[in-house]
Amino acid sequence: MDKVFPSIDEAIADIKDGAMIAVPGFFACGVPRALLQAIIKKGTKNLTLTCGCGPLLGATDELKALVQNGQLKKVIDSYGLYRSASKGMQDPFEQAVRAGTIEFEVYPMGTMAEKYRAGGAGIPAFYTPTGVGSVVEEGIVTNIEANRGQKETRIINGRKYVLEYALEPDYAFVHAYMGDREGNLRYAKTARNFNHVMAAAARVTIAEVENLVDSGAMDGDDVHTPGIYVHRMIQVPRPKFAITID
Amino acid sequence: MAEKTKLKGLSRELIALRVASALEDGTYVNLGIGIPTLISDWIEGRDIILQSEIGMLKTGPLATGNAIDQDLINASCQPVTSMLGTSYFDIAESFGMIRGQHIDVAVMGALQINDKGDYAGWSNPARGLFVGNIGGSMDLCAGAKKLYIAMEHTTRDGDYKVVKNLSYPATALGMVSMLFTDLAVIEITSKGLVLLEVAPGISAEDVQSVTEPKLIISKDLQEMQF
């Protein structure tokens, strides 16, 4: 099996307006920057980007372009706003969230992680103690009031839990340090973060890898994401990030 | 107005030092953004293992110069180093570890805390947004065996942060057991807030003047030791 595409543009060619794409990365660490740039160039509209911990605060240029090109319908994340309110007021994403032109739906980070894990593992929903006693328990936390809804809760063994649903995005863009042609991936250090669970959760997973090797060149013990979860591969140069948030 | 008088308490670094000395050797600890992050400077060489929810156990000291690696950051987005015995894992594993009650202590910053151990830290209503940055805070509250708060005792304007009722959206209810501020060390008990220690030069009356709920003064009240 060879999953390597001749170009990044061909690897994302079938992504249509309205698609839901999982974007891993923890701030500036492990973000699929080349694939984000490719979707900006393609101009796909009405996108829902489902994240985990602020990759768009790491890939700031890409976020600005996506917002300014009107490509985003919705972002789902646990952390997507600048910490500083004054910096937030200058941020085109926060401005769009305030205006209600982009929906921003927020969950606790561990709930985001479990939504992908469950989605990739055939579990449609799960009870979690996280968020009990906060607005997270009452309903979906979103800037669009009409979408807030109710969440189910249940007492199990005397403790209260919130029902949260799995996520199965249409696509996942993942970034790996190394991959072989059959899609086995290995990540570097803390750049692993959301990459593996998103690869497993999405219907189509597209992996950008810094180092592409032949099948058999990776030891099976070194594989973090088995190739069964990865559908398309492309090789990209190592991205450069400024390591900062504020 | 007494509560508007800004008392001269500890620096943020010394609050972090006081929390560090309250952490026991042989424990797994997670540090939140803000003052808690500074605690890592005070535990080098101790037998305390830091978990970073990005997916790392045994997080090393901050990286500088050539040691900076964009693939190696802590959960506050600071470049860090690895140590002998560091391990990396993915995010579902990381939060399974947190919710599954394997972390001994989580230390978080806060905007408000009350005398029932409820605290607010993820959203300041003054920003005018219903949404905010929850990050890993609610998972740590739900899962850590002990939850400590490290914060300035009042707002920059001298308003109460230790309040009777939260006016900011809660992060978690009834989970906080200890509060460390620039003025005091306070234990949250079923009877209320017990003042255990005061900062050098600060009296119990001073602490009460900037604390909305009535404090219970410990009979063993002492000045903080460093």
Coordinates of C-alpha atoms in Angstrom, one line a residue:
Chain A
M1 CA 0.0 0.0 0.0
D2 CA 1.3 3.5 -0.9
K3 CA -0.6 6.4 0.5
V4 CA 1.8 9.2 -0.6
F5 CA 0.2 11.9 -2.8
P6 CA 2.2 13.7 -5.5
S7 CA 1.3 17.1 -4.0
I8 CA -0.5 18.7 -1.1
D9 CA -3.1 20.3 -3.4
E10 CA -4.0 16.8 -4.7
A11 CA -4.2 15.4 -1.2
I12 CA -6.9 18.0 -0.2
A13 CA -8.6 18.3 -3.7
D14 CA -11.9 16.6 -2.7
I15 CA -12.5 18.8 0.4
K16 CA -15.8 20.5 -0.2
D17 CA -17.4 23.7 1.2
G18 CA -19.0 22.9 4.6
A19 CA -16.5 20.2 5.6
M20 CA -15.5 19.6 9.2
I21 CA -11.8 19.3 9.6
A22 CA -9.9 18.3 12.8
V23 CA -6.8 20.5 13.5
P24 CA -4.4 19.2 16.1
G25 CA -1.7 21.1 17.9
F26 CA -1.3 22.5 21.4
F27 CA -0.8 26.2 20.7
A28 CA 2.2 26.3 18.4
C29 CA 3.3 22.7 19.0
G30 CA 2.3 19.9 16.5
V31 CA 0.1 22.1 14.2
P32 CA -0.4 20.9 10.5
R33 CA 0.7 24.3 9.2
A34 CA 1.3 23.2 5.5
L35 CA -2.2 21.7 5.2
L36 CA -3.8 24.8 6.7
Q37 CA -1.9 26.9 4.2
A38 CA -3.1 24.6 1.4
I39 CA -6.8 24.9 2.4
I40 CA -6.4 28.7 2.5
K41 CA -5.0 28.6 -1.0
K42 CA -7.9 26.3 -2.1
G43 CA -10.4 28.8 -0.7
T44 CA -12.8 26.2 0.7
K45 CA -15.6 27.9 2.5
N46 CA -18.0 27.3 5.4
L47 CA -15.5 25.2 7.2
T48 CA -15.9 23.9 10.8
L49 CA -12.4 23.5 12.4
T50 CA -12.5 21.2 15.4
C51 CA -9.4 21.7 17.5
G52 CA -8.2 20.8 21.0
C53 CA -6.0 23.5 22.5
G54 CA -5.5 26.6 20.5
P55 CA -3.6 25.6 17.4
L56 CA -4.9 28.7 15.8
L57 CA -3.2 30.8 18.5
G58 CA 0.0 29.1 17.3
A59 CA -0.7 29.3 13.5
T60 CA -1.7 32.9 13.8
D61 CA -1.1 33.9 10.2
E62 CA -3.2 31.0 9.0
L63 CA -6.1 31.9 11.4
K64 CA -6.0 35.5 10.3
A65 CA -6.2 34.4 6.6
L66 CA -9.0 31.9 7.2
V67 CA -11.1 34.6 9.0
Q68 CA -10.4 37.4 6.6
N69 CA -11.1 35.1 3.6
G70 CA -14.5 34.2 5.2
Q71 CA -13.6 30.5 5.1
L72 CA -14.8 29.7 8.7
K73 CA -18.3 28.9 9.8
K74 CA -17.4 27.5 13.2
V75 CA -14.5 26.6 15.5
I76 CA -14.7 24.0 18.3
D77 CA -11.9 24.2 20.9
S78 CA -11.1 24.4 24.6
Y79 CA -8.9 27.4 24.3
G80 CA -9.1 29.8 21.3
L81 CA -8.9 33.4 22.6
Y82 CA -6.0 35.5 23.5
R83 CA -5.5 35.7 27.3
S84 CA -5.2 39.4 27.2
A85 CA -8.5 41.1 26.5
S86 CA -6.8 44.1 24.8
K87 CA -5.0 41.8 22.4
G88 CA -8.3 39.9 21.8
M89 CA -10.0 43.1 20.7
Q90 CA -7.5 43.4 17.9
D91 CA -7.9 39.7 16.9
P92 CA -10.0 39.2 13.8
F93 CA -11.2 35.8 15.1
E94 CA -12.4 37.3 18.4
Q95 CA -14.1 40.1 16.5
A96 CA -16.0 37.6 14.4
V97 CA -17.0 35.7 17.5
R98 CA -18.3 38.9 19.1
A99 CA -20.2 39.7 15.9
G100 CA -21.6 36.2 15.7
T101 CA -20.3 35.7 12.2
I102 CA -18.2 32.7 13.3
E103 CA -19.5 30.3 15.9
F104 CA -17.1 29.4 18.7
E105 CA -18.1 26.3 20.7
V106 CA -16.1 25.5 23.8
Y107 CA -15.5 22.3 25.9
P108 CA -13.0 21.4 28.5
M109 CA -9.8 20.0 27.0
G110 CA -10.1 16.5 28.4
T111 CA -13.6 16.4 27.0
M112 CA -12.3 17.4 23.5
A113 CA -9.6 14.6 23.8
E114 CA -12.3 12.1 24.7
K115 CA -14.6 13.2 22.0
Y116 CA -12.0 12.2 19.4
R117 CA -10.9 9.1 21.3
A118 CA -14.5 7.9 21.5
G119 CA -15.2 8.9 17.8
G120 CA -12.3 6.8 16.6
A121 CA -13.3 3.9 18.9
G122 CA -16.9 3.4 18.0
I123 CA -18.3 4.9 21.3
P124 CA -21.0 7.5 20.4
A125 CA -21.1 9.3 23.8
F126 CA -19.6 9.2 27.2
Y127 CA -20.2 10.4 30.8
T128 CA -17.5 12.6 32.3
P129 CA -17.2 14.3 35.7
T130 CA -15.6 17.3 34.0
G131 CA -17.6 20.5 33.9
V132 CA -20.1 19.5 36.6
G133 CA -21.0 22.6 38.6
S134 CA -20.1 24.9 35.7
V135 CA -21.9 26.2 32.6
V136 CA -20.5 23.2 30.8
E137 CA -23.0 21.1 32.7
E138 CA -26.0 23.2 31.7
G139 CA -25.6 23.2 28.0
I140 CA -23.3 23.7 25.0
V141 CA -21.0 26.7 25.6
T142 CA -21.2 28.7 22.4
N143 CA -21.4 32.4 21.4
I144 CA -24.5 31.6 19.4
E145 CA -27.3 31.6 21.9
A146 CA -29.8 29.6 19.9
N147 CA -27.3 26.6 19.8
R148 CA -26.8 26.4 23.6
G149 CA -29.2 23.5 24.2
Q150 CA -29.3 21.2 27.2
K151 CA -26.9 18.5 28.3
E152 CA -28.0 15.3 30.0
T153 CA -26.6 14.4 33.4
R154 CA -26.7 11.3 35.4
I155 CA -25.7 10.2 38.9
I156 CA -23.5 7.1 38.9
N157 CA -22.3 5.7 42.2
G158 CA -23.3 8.9 43.9
R159 CA -21.3 11.3 41.7
K160 CA -22.8 13.5 39.0
Y161 CA -21.6 13.2 35.3
V162 CA -22.3 15.0 32.1
L163 CA -23.1 13.3 28.8
E164 CA -20.8 14.4 26.0
Y165 CA -20.9 13.2 22.4
A166 CA -18.1 11.8 20.3
L167 CA -16.7 13.7 17.3
E168 CA -16.1 12.1 13.9
P169 CA -14.8 14.9 11.7
D170 CA -14.9 14.5 7.9
Y171 CA -11.1 15.1 7.7
A172 CA -8.2 15.3 10.1
F173 CA -5.0 17.2 9.1
V174 CA -2.2 15.7 11.2
H175 CA 1.5 16.6 11.5
A176 CA 4.1 14.0 12.3
Y177 CA 7.8 14.0 12.6
M178 CA 8.1 10.7 10.6
G179 CA 5.9 8.5 8.5
D180 CA 6.3 5.6 6.2
R181 CA 4.5 5.2 2.9
E182 CA 1.8 3.0 4.4
G183 CA 0.8 5.7 6.9
N184 CA 2.5 4.6 10.1
L185 CA 3.4 7.8 12.0
R186 CA 5.7 8.8 14.8
Y187 CA 5.5 12.2 16.5
A188 CA 8.1 14.3 18.2
K189 CA 7.9 14.8 22.0
T190 CA 4.9 17.1 23.0
A191 CA 4.0 17.6 19.3
R192 CA 2.0 14.3 19.6
N193 CA -0.8 15.9 21.6
F194 CA -4.1 15.7 19.6
N195 CA -2.6 14.2 16.4
H196 CA -3.2 10.6 17.2
V197 CA -6.8 10.8 18.5
M198 CA -7.8 13.0 15.6
A199 CA -6.2 10.6 13.0
A200 CA -8.3 7.8 14.5
A201 CA -11.5 9.9 14.7
A202 CA -11.7 11.3 11.2
R203 CA -13.3 9.6 8.2
V204 CA -10.3 10.8 6.0
T205 CA -7.0 11.5 7.6
I206 CA -4.3 13.4 5.7
A207 CA -0.9 13.4 7.3
E208 CA 1.9 15.9 6.6
V209 CA 5.2 14.4 7.6
E210 CA 8.6 16.0 8.0
N211 CA 10.5 12.8 7.2
L212 CA 9.0 10.3 4.7
V213 CA 10.5 6.8 4.8
D214 CA 10.0 3.6 2.9
S215 CA 7.7 0.9 4.4
G216 CA 9.7 -1.2 6.7
A217 CA 12.1 1.6 7.7
M218 CA 10.3 2.2 11.0
D219 CA 10.4 -0.3 13.8
G220 CA 7.0 -1.4 14.7
D221 CA 7.7 -0.5 18.4
D222 CA 8.3 3.1 17.3
V223 CA 4.9 3.6 15.6
H224 CA 2.5 6.0 17.5
T225 CA -0.3 6.0 15.0
P226 CA -0.8 2.7 13.0
G227 CA -1.3 3.3 9.3
I228 CA -4.8 2.0 9.3
Y229 CA -5.9 5.4 10.6
V230 CA -4.1 7.4 7.9
H231 CA -5.4 7.6 4.3
R232 CA -3.2 10.2 2.5
M233 CA 0.4 11.3 3.1
I234 CA 2.5 14.1 1.9
Q235 CA 6.0 15.2 2.9
V236 CA 6.5 18.8 4.1
P237 CA 9.5 20.9 5.3
R238 CA 9.8 21.3 9.1
P239 CA 7.5 24.2 9.9
K240 CA 8.7 27.2 11.9
F241 CA 6.8 28.6 14.9
A242 CA 7.2 31.4 17.3
I243 CA 6.7 29.8 20.7
T244 CA 4.4 32.2 22.5
I245 CA 0.8 32.9 23.6
D246 CA -0.7 35.9 25.3
Chain B
M1 CA -12.7 51.8 52.7
A2 CA -10.5 49.2 54.2
E3 CA -10.9 46.7 51.4
K4 CA -9.5 49.2 48.9
T5 CA -6.2 49.6 50.7
K6 CA -3.6 47.5 48.9
L7 CA -1.6 45.7 51.4
K8 CA 2.1 45.0 50.6
G9 CA 2.3 41.2 50.5
L10 CA 4.6 38.6 48.8
S11 CA 5.8 38.8 45.3
R12 CA 4.4 36.3 42.8
E13 CA 7.7 34.4 43.1
L14 CA 7.4 34.1 46.9
I15 CA 3.8 32.9 46.6
A16 CA 5.1 30.2 44.3
L17 CA 7.9 29.3 46.8
R18 CA 5.3 29.0 49.6
V19 CA 3.2 26.6 47.5
A20 CA 6.4 24.7 46.6
S21 CA 7.2 24.0 50.2
A22 CA 3.7 22.7 50.8
L23 CA 4.1 20.1 48.1
E24 CA 5.3 16.7 49.3
D25 CA 8.2 14.7 47.9
G26 CA 7.0 11.6 46.0
T27 CA 4.0 13.3 44.4
Y28 CA 2.8 13.9 40.8
V29 CA 1.8 17.6 40.4
N30 CA 0.2 19.6 37.6
L31 CA 0.7 23.4 37.5
G32 CA -1.8 25.8 35.8
I33 CA -1.0 29.0 33.9
G34 CA 0.0 32.1 35.9
I35 CA 1.6 32.0 39.4
P36 CA 1.4 28.2 39.5
T37 CA 3.8 28.0 36.6
L38 CA 6.5 29.8 38.7
I39 CA 6.4 26.9 41.2
S40 CA 8.6 24.8 38.8
D41 CA 11.5 27.2 39.5
W42 CA 11.4 26.2 43.2
I43 CA 11.2 22.4 43.0
E44 CA 14.3 21.7 41.0
G45 CA 16.2 18.8 42.6
R46 CA 13.2 17.6 44.6
D47 CA 11.4 14.3 44.2
I48 CA 8.3 15.9 42.6
I49 CA 7.2 14.9 39.1
L50 CA 5.4 17.5 37.0
Q51 CA 2.7 16.4 34.6
S52 CA 2.0 18.7 31.7
E53 CA -1.4 18.1 30.2
I54 CA 0.0 18.5 26.7
G55 CA 1.3 15.0 27.2
M56 CA 4.5 14.8 29.3
L57 CA 5.5 13.5 32.6
K58 CA 8.7 14.6 34.4
T59 CA 8.7 18.0 32.7
G60 CA 12.1 19.6 33.1
P61 CA 13.1 23.3 33.7
L62 CA 12.4 26.0 31.1
A63 CA 14.6 25.9 28.0
T64 CA 16.7 28.8 26.9
G65 CA 19.0 29.5 23.9
N66 CA 20.0 26.5 21.9
A67 CA 18.0 24.1 24.1
I68 CA 14.7 25.6 22.8
D69 CA 12.8 23.0 20.8
Q70 CA 9.5 23.9 19.2
D71 CA 8.4 20.3 19.7
L72 CA 8.8 20.5 23.4
I73 CA 6.6 22.9 25.4
N74 CA 4.6 22.8 28.6
A75 CA 0.9 23.4 28.8
S76 CA 1.5 27.2 29.4
C77 CA 3.3 27.2 25.9
Q78 CA 6.7 27.7 27.4
P79 CA 9.7 25.9 25.9
V80 CA 10.9 23.3 28.4
T81 CA 13.6 20.6 28.7
S82 CA 13.3 16.9 29.2
M83 CA 14.9 15.0 32.1
L84 CA 16.1 11.5 32.7
G85 CA 12.9 9.6 33.0
T86 CA 10.7 11.9 31.0
S87 CA 7.8 10.3 29.1
Y88 CA 5.5 11.6 26.4
F89 CA 2.0 10.4 25.5
D90 CA -1.0 11.6 23.6
I91 CA -3.8 13.8 24.8
A92 CA -6.4 11.1 25.6
E93 CA -3.8 9.3 27.8
S94 CA -2.9 12.6 29.4
F95 CA -6.5 13.5 30.4
G96 CA -7.3 9.9 31.3
M97 CA -4.5 10.2 33.8
I98 CA -6.0 13.5 35.1
R99 CA -9.7 12.4 35.3
G100 CA -8.7 9.0 36.5
Q101 CA -7.3 10.5 39.8
H102 CA -3.7 9.8 39.3
I103 CA -2.5 13.4 39.8
D104 CA -1.8 14.1 43.5
V105 CA -2.0 17.9 43.4
A106 CA -3.2 20.4 40.9
V107 CA -2.3 24.1 41.5
M108 CA -4.4 26.6 39.6
G109 CA -4.7 30.4 39.4
A110 CA -8.1 31.9 40.1
L111 CA -10.2 35.1 39.6
Q112 CA -12.5 34.4 42.6
I113 CA -12.8 31.8 45.4
N114 CA -15.4 31.4 48.1
D115 CA -15.5 29.8 51.6
K116 CA -17.1 26.6 50.2
G117 CA -14.1 25.8 48.0
D118 CA -15.8 26.9 44.8
Y119 CA -13.6 28.8 42.4
A120 CA -13.9 30.8 39.2
G121 CA -10.9 31.1 36.8
W122 CA -11.9 30.5 33.2
S123 CA -13.9 33.5 32.2
N124 CA -14.0 37.2 33.3
P125 CA -17.4 38.6 32.5
A126 CA -15.9 42.0 32.0
R127 CA -14.7 40.7 28.7
G128 CA -18.3 40.5 27.6
L129 CA -18.1 37.1 26.1
F130 CA -20.2 34.0 27.1
V131 CA -17.4 31.8 25.8
G132 CA -13.8 31.7 27.1
N133 CA -10.7 29.6 27.5
I134 CA -11.5 26.5 29.7
G135 CA -8.4 24.6 28.7
G136 CA -7.6 21.8 31.1
S137 CA -8.8 23.5 34.2
M138 CA -12.1 21.8 34.7
D139 CA -10.6 18.3 34.1
L140 CA -7.9 19.0 36.7
C141 CA -10.6 20.1 39.2
A142 CA -12.6 17.0 38.5
G143 CA -9.7 14.6 38.7
A144 CA -6.8 15.8 40.9
K145 CA -6.7 14.3 44.4
K146 CA -6.1 17.8 45.9
L147 CA -6.7 21.2 44.3
Y148 CA -4.7 24.2 45.5
I149 CA -5.2 27.8 44.4
A150 CA -2.3 30.3 44.1
M151 CA -3.3 33.9 43.4
E152 CA -3.1 37.5 44.5
H153 CA -5.5 38.1 47.5
T154 CA -7.3 41.0 45.8
T155 CA -7.8 42.4 42.3
R156 CA -5.4 45.1 41.1
D157 CA -8.0 47.7 42.2
G158 CA -8.1 46.1 45.7
D159 CA -11.5 44.4 45.3
Y160 CA -12.3 41.1 46.9
K161 CA -11.2 37.9 45.2
V162 CA -12.0 35.8 48.3
V163 CA -15.8 36.3 48.2
K164 CA -19.0 35.0 49.8
N165 CA -20.6 34.2 46.5
L166 CA -18.9 33.9 43.1
S167 CA -20.0 36.5 40.6
Y168 CA -17.8 35.0 37.8
P169 CA -18.7 31.7 36.1
A170 CA -17.5 28.8 38.3
T171 CA -14.7 26.4 37.1
A172 CA -15.6 23.8 39.8
L173 CA -17.6 23.6 43.0
G174 CA -16.3 22.5 46.4
M175 CA -13.0 21.2 45.2
V176 CA -10.4 23.6 46.5
S177 CA -8.7 22.6 49.8
M178 CA -5.9 25.2 50.2
L179 CA -5.5 28.8 49.1
F180 CA -2.1 30.5 48.9
T181 CA -2.0 34.3 48.3
D182 CA 0.4 37.2 48.7
L183 CA -1.0 37.7 52.2
A184 CA -2.0 34.4 53.6
V185 CA -2.3 30.6 53.6
I186 CA -5.9 29.6 54.1
E187 CA -7.4 26.1 54.5
I188 CA -10.9 25.6 53.1
T189 CA -12.8 23.3 55.6
S190 CA -16.4 22.3 56.1
K191 CA -16.6 25.1 58.8
G192 CA -15.2 27.7 56.4
L193 CA -11.9 29.5 55.7
V194 CA -9.3 28.8 58.4
L195 CA -6.4 31.3 58.4
L196 CA -3.2 29.3 59.0
E197 CA -0.4 31.7 58.1
V198 CA 0.1 35.3 57.4
A199 CA 2.9 36.9 55.2
P200 CA 5.6 38.8 57.1
G201 CA 4.4 42.2 58.3
I202 CA 0.7 41.2 57.7
S203 CA -1.8 40.7 60.6
A204 CA -4.9 38.5 60.7
E205 CA -6.9 41.7 60.8
D206 CA -5.2 42.9 57.6
V207 CA -6.1 39.6 55.9
Q208 CA -9.7 39.8 57.1
S209 CA -10.0 43.4 55.8
V210 CA -9.5 42.2 52.3
T211 CA -11.5 38.9 52.6
E212 CA -15.3 39.0 52.3
P213 CA -16.2 35.9 54.2
K214 CA -15.5 35.8 58.0
L215 CA -12.1 34.0 58.6
I216 CA -11.7 31.4 61.3
I217 CA -8.3 32.2 62.9
S218 CA -6.3 29.1 63.6
K219 CA -5.1 28.8 67.2
D220 CA -1.7 27.9 65.7
L221 CA -1.6 31.0 63.4
Q222 CA 1.9 31.7 62.4
E223 CA 4.0 33.8 60.0
M224 CA 5.0 32.2 56.8
Q225 CA 8.4 30.6 56.9
F226 CA 10.7 30.5 53.8

